[in-house]
Coordinates of C-alpha atoms and ligand atoms in Angstrom, one line a residue:
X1 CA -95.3 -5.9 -36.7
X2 CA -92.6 -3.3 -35.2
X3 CA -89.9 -4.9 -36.0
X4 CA -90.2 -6.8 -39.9
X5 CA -88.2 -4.1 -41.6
X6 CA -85.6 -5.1 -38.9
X7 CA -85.5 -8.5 -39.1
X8 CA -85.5 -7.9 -42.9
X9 CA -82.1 -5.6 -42.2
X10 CA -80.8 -8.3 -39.8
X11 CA -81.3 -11.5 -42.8
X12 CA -79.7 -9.0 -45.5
X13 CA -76.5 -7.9 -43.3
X14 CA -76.1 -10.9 -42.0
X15 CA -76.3 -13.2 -45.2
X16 CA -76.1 -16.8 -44.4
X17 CA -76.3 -16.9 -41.0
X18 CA -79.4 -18.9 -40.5
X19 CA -79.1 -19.8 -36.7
X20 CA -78.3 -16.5 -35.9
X21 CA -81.7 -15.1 -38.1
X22 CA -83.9 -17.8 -36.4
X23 CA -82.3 -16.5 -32.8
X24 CA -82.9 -12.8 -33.6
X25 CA -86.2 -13.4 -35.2
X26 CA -87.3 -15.4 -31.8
X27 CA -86.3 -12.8 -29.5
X28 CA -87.5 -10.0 -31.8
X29 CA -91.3 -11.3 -32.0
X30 CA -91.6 -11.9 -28.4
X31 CA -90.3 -8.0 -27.7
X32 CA -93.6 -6.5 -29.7
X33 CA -95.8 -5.9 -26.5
X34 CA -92.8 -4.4 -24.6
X35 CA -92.3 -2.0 -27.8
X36 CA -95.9 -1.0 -27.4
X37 CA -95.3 0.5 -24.0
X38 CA -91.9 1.6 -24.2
X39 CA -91.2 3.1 -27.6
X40 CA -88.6 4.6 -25.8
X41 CA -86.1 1.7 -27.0
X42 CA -87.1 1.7 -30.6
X43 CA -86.1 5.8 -30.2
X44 CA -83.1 5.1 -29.0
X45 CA -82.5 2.3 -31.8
X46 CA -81.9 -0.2 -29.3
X47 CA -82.8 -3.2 -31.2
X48 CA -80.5 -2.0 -34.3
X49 CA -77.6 -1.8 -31.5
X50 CA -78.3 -5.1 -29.5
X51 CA -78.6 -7.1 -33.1
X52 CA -74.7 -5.8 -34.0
X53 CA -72.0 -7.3 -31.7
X54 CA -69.7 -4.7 -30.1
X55 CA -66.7 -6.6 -31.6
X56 CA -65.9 -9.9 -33.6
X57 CA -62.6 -11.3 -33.4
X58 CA -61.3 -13.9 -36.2
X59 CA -58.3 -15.6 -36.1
X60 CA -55.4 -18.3 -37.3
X61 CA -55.2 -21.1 -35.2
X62 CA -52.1 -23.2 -36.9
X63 CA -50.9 -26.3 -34.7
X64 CA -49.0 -29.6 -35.2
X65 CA -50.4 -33.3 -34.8
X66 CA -48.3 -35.7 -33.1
X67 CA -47.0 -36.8 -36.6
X68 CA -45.7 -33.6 -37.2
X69 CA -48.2 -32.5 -40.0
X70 CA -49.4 -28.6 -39.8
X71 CA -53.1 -28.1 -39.3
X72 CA -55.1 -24.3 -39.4
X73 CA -58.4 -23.7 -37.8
X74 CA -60.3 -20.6 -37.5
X75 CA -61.0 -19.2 -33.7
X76 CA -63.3 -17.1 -32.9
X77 CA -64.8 -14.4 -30.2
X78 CA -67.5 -12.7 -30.3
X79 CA -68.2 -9.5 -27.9
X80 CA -71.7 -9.3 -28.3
X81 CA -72.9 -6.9 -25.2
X82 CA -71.6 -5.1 -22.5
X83 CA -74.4 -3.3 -20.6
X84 CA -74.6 -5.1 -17.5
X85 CA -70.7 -6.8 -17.2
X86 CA -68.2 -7.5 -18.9
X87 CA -68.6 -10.1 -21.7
X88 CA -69.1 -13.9 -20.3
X89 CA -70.1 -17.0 -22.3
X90 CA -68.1 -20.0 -23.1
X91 CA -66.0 -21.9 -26.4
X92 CA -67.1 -23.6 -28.4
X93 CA -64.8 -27.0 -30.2
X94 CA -66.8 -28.4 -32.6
X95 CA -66.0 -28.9 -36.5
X96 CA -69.6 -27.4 -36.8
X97 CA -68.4 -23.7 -35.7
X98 CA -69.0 -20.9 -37.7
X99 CA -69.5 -17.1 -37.6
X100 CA -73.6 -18.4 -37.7
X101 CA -73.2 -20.0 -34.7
X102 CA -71.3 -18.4 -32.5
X103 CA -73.4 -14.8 -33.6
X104 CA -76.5 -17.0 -32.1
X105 CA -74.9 -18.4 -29.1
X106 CA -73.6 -14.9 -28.4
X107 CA -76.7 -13.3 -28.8
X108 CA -78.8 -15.4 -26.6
X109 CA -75.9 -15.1 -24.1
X110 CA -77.1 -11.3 -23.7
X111 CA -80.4 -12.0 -22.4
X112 CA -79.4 -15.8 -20.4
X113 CA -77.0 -14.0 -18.3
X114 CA -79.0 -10.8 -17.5
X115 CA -81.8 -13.3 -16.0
X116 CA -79.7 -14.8 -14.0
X117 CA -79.2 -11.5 -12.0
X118 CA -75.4 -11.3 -12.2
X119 CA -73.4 -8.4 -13.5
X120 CA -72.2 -10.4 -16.7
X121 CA -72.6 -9.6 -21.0
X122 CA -72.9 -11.3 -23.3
X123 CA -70.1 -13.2 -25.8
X124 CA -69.3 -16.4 -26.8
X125 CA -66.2 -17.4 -29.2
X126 CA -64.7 -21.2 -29.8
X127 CA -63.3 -23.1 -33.1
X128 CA -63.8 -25.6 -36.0
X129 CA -61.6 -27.7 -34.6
X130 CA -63.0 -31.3 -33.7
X131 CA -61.2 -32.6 -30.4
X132 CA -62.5 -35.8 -31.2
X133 CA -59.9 -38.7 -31.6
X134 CA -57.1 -36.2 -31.0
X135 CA -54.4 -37.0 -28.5
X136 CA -53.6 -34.8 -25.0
X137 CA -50.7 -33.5 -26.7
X138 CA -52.7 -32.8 -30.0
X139 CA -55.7 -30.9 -27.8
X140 CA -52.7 -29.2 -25.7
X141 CA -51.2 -27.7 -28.5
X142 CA -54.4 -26.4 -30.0
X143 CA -55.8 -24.8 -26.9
X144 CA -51.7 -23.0 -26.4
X145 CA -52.0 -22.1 -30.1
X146 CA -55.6 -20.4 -30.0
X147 CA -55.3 -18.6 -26.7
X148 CA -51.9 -17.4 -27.8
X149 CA -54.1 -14.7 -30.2
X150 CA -56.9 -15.0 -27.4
X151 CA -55.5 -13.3 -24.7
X152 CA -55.0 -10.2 -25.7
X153 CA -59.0 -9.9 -26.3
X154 CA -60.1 -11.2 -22.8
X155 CA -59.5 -10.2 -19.4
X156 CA -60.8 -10.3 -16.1
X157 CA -63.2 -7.0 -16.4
X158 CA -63.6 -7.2 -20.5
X159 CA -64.1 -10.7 -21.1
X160 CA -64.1 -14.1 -19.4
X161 CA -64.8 -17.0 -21.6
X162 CA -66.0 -20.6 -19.8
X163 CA -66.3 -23.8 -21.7
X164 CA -69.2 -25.4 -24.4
X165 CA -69.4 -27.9 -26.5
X166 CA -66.2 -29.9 -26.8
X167 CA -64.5 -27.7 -24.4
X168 CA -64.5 -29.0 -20.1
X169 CA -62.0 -29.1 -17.9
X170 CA -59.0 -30.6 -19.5
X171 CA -59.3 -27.5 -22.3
X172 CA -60.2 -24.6 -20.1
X173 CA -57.0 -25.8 -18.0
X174 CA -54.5 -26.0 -21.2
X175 CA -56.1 -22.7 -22.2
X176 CA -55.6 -20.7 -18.2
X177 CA -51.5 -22.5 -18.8
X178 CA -51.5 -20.5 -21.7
X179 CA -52.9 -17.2 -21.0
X180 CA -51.1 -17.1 -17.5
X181 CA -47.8 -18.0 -19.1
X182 CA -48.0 -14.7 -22.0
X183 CA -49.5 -12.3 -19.3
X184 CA -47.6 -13.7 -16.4
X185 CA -51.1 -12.9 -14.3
X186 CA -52.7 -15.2 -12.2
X187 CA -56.6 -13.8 -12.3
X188 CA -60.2 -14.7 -13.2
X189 CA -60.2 -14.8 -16.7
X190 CA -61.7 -18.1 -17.4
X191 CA -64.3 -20.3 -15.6
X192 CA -64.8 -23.9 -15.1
X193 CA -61.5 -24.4 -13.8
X194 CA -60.1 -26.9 -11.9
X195 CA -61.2 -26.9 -7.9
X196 CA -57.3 -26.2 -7.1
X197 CA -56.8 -23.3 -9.1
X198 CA -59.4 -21.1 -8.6
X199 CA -62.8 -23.3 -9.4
X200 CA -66.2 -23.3 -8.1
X201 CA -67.5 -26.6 -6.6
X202 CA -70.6 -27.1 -8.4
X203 CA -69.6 -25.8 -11.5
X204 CA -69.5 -28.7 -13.4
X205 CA -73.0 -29.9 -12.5
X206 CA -74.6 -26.5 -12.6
X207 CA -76.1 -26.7 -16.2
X208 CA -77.8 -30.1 -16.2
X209 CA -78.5 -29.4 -12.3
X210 CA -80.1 -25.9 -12.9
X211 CA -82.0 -27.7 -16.0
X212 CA -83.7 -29.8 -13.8
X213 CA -84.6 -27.2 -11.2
X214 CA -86.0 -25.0 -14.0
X215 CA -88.3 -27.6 -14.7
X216 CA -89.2 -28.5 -11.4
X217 CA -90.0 -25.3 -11.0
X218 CA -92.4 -25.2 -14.4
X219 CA -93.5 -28.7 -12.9
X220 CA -94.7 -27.3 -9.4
X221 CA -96.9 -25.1 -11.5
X222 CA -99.1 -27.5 -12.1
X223 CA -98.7 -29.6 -8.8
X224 CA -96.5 -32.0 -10.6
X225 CA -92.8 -33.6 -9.8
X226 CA -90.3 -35.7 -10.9
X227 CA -90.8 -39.2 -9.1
X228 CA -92.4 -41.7 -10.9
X229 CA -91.8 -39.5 -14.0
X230 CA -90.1 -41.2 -17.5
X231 CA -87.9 -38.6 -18.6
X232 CA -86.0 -38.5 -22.0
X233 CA -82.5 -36.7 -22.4
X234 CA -80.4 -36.1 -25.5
X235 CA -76.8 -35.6 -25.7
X236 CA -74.2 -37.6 -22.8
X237 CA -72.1 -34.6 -22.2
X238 CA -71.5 -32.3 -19.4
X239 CA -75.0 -30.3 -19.4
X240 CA -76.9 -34.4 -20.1
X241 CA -74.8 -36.4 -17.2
X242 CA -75.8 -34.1 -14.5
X243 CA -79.4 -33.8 -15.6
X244 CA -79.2 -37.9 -15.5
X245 CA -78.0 -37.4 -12.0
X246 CA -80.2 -34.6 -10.7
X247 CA -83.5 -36.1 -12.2
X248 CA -82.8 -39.5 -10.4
X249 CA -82.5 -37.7 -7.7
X250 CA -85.3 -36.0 -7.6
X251 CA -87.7 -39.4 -8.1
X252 CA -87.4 -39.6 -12.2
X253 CA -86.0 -42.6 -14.5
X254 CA -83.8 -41.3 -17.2
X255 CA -84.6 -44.0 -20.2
X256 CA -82.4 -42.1 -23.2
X257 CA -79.0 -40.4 -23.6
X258 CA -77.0 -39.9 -27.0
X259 CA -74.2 -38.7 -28.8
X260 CA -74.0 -37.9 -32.9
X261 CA -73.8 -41.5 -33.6
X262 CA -77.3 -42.5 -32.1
X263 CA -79.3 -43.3 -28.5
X264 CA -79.6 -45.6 -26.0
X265 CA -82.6 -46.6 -24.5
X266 CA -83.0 -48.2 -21.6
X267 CA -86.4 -49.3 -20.1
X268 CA -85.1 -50.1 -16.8
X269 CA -83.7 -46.4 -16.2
X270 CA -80.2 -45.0 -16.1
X271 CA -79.2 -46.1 -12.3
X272 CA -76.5 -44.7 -10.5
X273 CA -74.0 -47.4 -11.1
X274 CA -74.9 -47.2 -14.8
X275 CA -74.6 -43.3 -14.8
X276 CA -71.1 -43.6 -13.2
X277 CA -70.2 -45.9 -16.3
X278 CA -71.1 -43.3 -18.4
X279 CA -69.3 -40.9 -16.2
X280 CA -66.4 -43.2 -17.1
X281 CA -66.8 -43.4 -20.8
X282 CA -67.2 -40.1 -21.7
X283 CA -65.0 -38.4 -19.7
X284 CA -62.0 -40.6 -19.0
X285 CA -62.4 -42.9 -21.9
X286 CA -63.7 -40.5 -24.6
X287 CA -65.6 -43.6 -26.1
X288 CA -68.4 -43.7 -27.7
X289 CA -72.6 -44.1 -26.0
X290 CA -73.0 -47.0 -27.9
X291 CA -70.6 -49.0 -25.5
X292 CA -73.5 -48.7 -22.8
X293 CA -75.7 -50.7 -24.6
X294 CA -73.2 -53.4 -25.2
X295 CA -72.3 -53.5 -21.6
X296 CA -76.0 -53.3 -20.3
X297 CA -77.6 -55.0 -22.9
X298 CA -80.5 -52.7 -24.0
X299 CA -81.6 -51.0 -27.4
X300 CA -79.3 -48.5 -29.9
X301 CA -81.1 -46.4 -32.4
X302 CA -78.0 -45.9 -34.7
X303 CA -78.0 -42.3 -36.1
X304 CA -81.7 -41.5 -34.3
X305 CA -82.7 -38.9 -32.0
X306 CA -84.4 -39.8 -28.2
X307 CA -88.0 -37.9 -29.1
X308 CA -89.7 -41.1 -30.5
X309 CA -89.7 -42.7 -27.1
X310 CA -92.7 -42.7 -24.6
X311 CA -91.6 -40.6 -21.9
X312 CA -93.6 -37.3 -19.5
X313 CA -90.6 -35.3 -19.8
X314 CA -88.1 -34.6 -22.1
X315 CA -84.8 -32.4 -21.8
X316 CA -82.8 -32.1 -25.2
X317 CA -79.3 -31.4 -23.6
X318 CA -77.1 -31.6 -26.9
X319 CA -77.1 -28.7 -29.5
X320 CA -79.1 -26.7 -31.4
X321 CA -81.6 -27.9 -33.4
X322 CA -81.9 -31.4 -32.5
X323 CA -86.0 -31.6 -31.8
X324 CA -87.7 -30.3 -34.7
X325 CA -91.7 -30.6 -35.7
X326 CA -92.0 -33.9 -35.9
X327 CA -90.3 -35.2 -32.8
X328 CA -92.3 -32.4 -31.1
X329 CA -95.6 -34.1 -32.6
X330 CA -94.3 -37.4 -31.2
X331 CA -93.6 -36.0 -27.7
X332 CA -97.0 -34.5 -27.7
X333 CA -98.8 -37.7 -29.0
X334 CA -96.9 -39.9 -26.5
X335 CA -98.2 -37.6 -23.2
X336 CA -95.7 -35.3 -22.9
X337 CA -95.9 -33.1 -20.2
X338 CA -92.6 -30.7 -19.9
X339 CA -89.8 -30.1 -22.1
X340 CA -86.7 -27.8 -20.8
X341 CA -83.9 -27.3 -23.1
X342 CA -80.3 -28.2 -21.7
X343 CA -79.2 -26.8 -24.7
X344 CA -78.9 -23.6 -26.5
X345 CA -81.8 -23.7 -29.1
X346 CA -82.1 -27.6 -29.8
X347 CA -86.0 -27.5 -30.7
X348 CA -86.9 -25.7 -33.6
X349 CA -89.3 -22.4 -33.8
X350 CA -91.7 -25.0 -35.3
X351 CA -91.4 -27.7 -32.4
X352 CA -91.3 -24.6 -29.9
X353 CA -94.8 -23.3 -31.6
X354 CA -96.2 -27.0 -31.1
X355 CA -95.4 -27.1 -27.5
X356 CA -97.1 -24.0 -26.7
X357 CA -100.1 -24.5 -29.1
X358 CA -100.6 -27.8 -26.7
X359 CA -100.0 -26.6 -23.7
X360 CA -96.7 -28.5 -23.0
X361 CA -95.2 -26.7 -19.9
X362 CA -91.8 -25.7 -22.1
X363 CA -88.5 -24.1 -20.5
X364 CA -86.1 -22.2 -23.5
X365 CA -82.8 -22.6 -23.3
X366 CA -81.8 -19.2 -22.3
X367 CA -84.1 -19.6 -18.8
X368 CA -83.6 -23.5 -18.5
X369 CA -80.1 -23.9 -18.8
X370 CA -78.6 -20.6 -17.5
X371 CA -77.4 -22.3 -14.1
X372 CA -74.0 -22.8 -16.2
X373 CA -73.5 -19.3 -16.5
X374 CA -74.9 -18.1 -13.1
X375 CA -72.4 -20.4 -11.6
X376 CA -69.6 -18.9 -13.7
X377 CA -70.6 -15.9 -12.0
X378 CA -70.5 -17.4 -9.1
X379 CA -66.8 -18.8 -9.6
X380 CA -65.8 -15.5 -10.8
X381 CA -67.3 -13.8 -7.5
X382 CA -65.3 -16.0 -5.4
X383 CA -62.0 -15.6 -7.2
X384 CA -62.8 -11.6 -6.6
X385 CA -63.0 -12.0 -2.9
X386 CA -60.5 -14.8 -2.5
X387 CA -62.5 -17.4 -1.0
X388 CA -64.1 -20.8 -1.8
X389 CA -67.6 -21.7 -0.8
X390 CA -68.7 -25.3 -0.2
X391 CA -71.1 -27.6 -2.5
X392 CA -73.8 -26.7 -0.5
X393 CA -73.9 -23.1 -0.2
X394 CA -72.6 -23.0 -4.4
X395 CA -76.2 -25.5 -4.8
X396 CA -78.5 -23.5 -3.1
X397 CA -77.3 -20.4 -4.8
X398 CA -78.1 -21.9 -8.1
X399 CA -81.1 -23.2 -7.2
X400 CA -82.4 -20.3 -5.2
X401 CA -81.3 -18.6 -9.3
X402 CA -83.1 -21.2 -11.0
X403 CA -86.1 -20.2 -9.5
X404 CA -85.8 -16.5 -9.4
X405 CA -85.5 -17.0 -13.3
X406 CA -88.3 -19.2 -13.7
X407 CA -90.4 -16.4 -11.0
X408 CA -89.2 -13.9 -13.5
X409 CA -89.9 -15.2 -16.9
X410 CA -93.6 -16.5 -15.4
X411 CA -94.3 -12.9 -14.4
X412 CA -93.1 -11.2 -17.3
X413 CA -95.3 -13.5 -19.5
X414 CA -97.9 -12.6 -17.1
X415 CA -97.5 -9.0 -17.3
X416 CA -97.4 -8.7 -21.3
X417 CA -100.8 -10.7 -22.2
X418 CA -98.7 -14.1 -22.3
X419 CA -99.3 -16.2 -19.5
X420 CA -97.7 -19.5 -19.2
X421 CA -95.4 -18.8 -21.9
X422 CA -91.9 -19.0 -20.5
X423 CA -90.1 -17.9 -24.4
X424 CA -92.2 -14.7 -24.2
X425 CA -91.3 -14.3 -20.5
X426 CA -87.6 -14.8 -20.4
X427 CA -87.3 -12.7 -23.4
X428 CA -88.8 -9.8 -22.2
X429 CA -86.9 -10.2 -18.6
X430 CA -84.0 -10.8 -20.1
X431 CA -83.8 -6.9 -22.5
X432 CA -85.2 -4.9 -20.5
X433 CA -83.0 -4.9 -18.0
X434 CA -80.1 -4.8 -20.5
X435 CA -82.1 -2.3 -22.9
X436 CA -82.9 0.0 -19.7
X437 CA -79.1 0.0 -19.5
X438 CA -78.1 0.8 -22.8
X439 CA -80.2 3.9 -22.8
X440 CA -78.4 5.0 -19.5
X441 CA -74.8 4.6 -20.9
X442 CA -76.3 6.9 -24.1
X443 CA -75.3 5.9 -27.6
X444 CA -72.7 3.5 -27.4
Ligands
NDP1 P1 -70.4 -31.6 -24.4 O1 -69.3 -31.4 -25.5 O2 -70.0 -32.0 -23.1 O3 -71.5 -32.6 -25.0 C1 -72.2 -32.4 -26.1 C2 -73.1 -33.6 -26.4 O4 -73.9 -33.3 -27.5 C3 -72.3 -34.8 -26.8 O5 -73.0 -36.0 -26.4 C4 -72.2 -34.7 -28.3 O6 -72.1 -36.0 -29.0 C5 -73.6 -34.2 -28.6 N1 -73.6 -33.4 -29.8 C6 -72.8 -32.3 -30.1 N2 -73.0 -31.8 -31.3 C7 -73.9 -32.7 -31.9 C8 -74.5 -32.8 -33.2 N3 -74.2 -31.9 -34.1 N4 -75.3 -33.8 -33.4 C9 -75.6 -34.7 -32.4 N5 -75.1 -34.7 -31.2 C10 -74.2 -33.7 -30.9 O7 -71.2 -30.2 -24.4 P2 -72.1 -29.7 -23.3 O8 -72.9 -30.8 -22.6 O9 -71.4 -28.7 -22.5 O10 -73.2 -28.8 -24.1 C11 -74.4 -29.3 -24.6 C12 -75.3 -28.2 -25.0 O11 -75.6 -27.4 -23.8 C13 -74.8 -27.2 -26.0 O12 -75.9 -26.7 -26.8 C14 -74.3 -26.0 -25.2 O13 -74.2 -24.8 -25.9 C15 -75.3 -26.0 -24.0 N6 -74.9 -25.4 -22.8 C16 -73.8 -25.8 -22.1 C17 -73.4 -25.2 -20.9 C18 -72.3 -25.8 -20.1 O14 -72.1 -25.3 -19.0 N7 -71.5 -26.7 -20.5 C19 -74.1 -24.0 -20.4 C20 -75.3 -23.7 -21.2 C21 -75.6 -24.4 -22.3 P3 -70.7 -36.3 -29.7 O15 -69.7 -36.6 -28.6 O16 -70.9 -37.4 -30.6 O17 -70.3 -35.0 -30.5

């Protein structure tokens, strides 16, 4: 293999970071046919330059409960690639963060937002702080205190961060106060914002949407679609509720959502009057997914994952790692049929390997759930020109994207001996065209 003395250099710089390994190592083995024919890039040391971010930032993040007790967190950014744009990915809030993480999320940033077609790098940044059970005030303070060593780092052409994981639009709008306040600058330097100031419509439904295009799209392949189809989701966040919405929609019953305490499953399906309780519950409320099956009376797996369930399609839309071998043997043993990951890297290389070995259509995160990002690009195109487009022309744009990327990836796979394999096909579409323009800015 080209690239085993790298991947070797990558684990030993690098020491600890596991996600980031297993995201590097992914990416690297699927570049080996493109290497063959274009040993240009391995001249050039590409790979040695697109495994190191351009810049890390870590900082202090000290803030004050509502008690009046002190509390530090680390923030983070990390600048992973400016080839194509400046860098774009969101933050990450979740007691979970660490430089592992973030490195991975960054990194597959790189590649996501280059497929999506938009002039945007890669980056990602966010904190160990856990927004859970914390007051307004309490998340207020927080956001003020970490952009306050933020914003000298981002900007509207060097870096514009969106939200993740613990992070919507209450945060991104405590962190926009902030940054607007110490640069007195009203500009694009954050997306997901509210529709008022400066927001895309669309934008908040554009991950779990474009999910569910992407594997329309992997569907139509093999003359499938969604209606009639059982479909199980993971997660019952941002990128899940508008994958519950969009697959009902399209003709599919949702029958799972989750959170870290356990899933619900519900025979009957998720409805729309169920989804707007959820709707309700997680985003007003803050409760917890176990309250929907209280109120409508059906089955909670305390501290279990969705994958055990019976179901043609399955779209793990939490975080990474959350479908590993042996949920990916149950899919596959229960008639699977598609997977496409909401998420950023929820199955495992194992499950992944499974999938493919089998012949389950599969969608990776980077292709499946870059509508987020595309849409961000989309917002930050319409602060540049001052205007604001309607839901419907914002929808067709990202699912005109959805299946450009899905074109792309397919004929990449094609081209380099891989048919049918979207993980080969999205990575190779996603590096060249960021690899093609690090050789033309030189050595950088
Ligand atoms: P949210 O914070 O809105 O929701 C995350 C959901 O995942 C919650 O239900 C949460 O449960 C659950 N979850 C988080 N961490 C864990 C864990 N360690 N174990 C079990 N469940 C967990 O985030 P999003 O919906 O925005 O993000 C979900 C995934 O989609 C992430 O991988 C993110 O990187 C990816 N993504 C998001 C995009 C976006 O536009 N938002 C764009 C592209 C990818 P609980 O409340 O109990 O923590």
């Amino acid at each position: 293999m080209l690239t085993k003395d790298l991947m070797e250099q990558v684990i030993a710089k690098n020491p600890g970071e596991k996600e980031f390994h297993q995201a590097v190592s992914e990416v690297l083995e699927s570049l080996e046919p493109v290497l063959k024919k274009r040993p240009e890039y391995l001249e050039a040391k590409v790979l040695e330059r697109i495994d190191e971010p351009e810049r890390q930032v870590m900082f202090r993040v000290p803030w004050t409960d509502d008690k009046g007790v002190i509390h530090v967190n680390r923030g983070y950014r990390i600048e992973f690639n400016s080839a194509i744009g400046p860098y774009k990915g969101g933050l990450r809030l979740h007691p979970s963060v660490n430089l592992g993480i973030l490195k991975f999320l960054g990194f597959e940033q790189i590649f996501k937002n280059s497929l999506t077609g938009l002039p945007m790098g890669g980056g990602k940044g966010g904190a160990d702080f856990d927004p859970k059970g914390k007051s307004n005030a309490e998340v207020m303070r927080f956001c003020q205190s970490f952009m306050s060593e933020l914003y000298r780092h981002i900007g509207p052409n060097t870096d514009v961060p969106a939200g993740d994981i613990g992070v919507g639009g209450r945060e991104i709008g405590y962190f926009f106060g902030q940054y607007k306040k110490l640069t007195n600058r009203f500009e694009s330097v954050l997306t997901g914002k509210g529709i008022n100031w400066g927001g895309s419509l669309i934008r908040p439904q554009a991950t779990g949407f474009g999910c569910t295009y992407f594997c329309e799209e992997m569907l139509k392949t093999k003359k499938l679609d969604f209606k009639g189809k059982t479909v199980a989701i993971s997660g019952s966040g941002n990128v899940a509720q508008y994958a519950v919405q969009k697959v009902t929609q399209l003709g599919g019953k949702v029958v799972t959502l989750s959170d870290s305490d356990g899933t619900i499953y519900d025979p009957k399906g998720i409805d729309a009057k169920k989804w707007e309780f959820i709707m309700d519950l997680k985003n007003v409320k803050r409760g917890r997914i176990v309250d929907y099956s209280e109120k409508f009376k059906c089955d909670f797996w305390k501290g279990q994952r969705p994958w055990k369930v019976k179901c043609d399609i399955a779209l793990p839309c939490a975080t990474q790692n959350e479908l590993d071998k042996n949920d990916a043997k149950m899919l596959i043993d229960n008639g699977v049929i598609a997977v496409a990951e909401g998420a950023n890297m929820p199955s495992t290389p194992e499950a992944v390997e499974l999938f493919i070995k089998n012949g389950v259509l599969f969608g990776p995160g980077k292709a499946a759930n870059a509508g987020g990002v595309a849409t961000s690009g989309l917002e930050m195109c319409q602060n540049h020109i001052g205007l604001s487009w309607s839901a419907e022309e914002v929808d067709h744009q990202l699912h005109q994207i959805m299946v450009n990327i899905h074109k792309n990836a397919a004929d990449a796979a094609k081209k380099y001996g891989s048919p049918g394999n979207y993980v080969v096909g999205a990575n190779i579409a996603g590096f060249v065209k960021v690899a093609d323009a690090m050789l033309d800015q030189g050595v950088v």
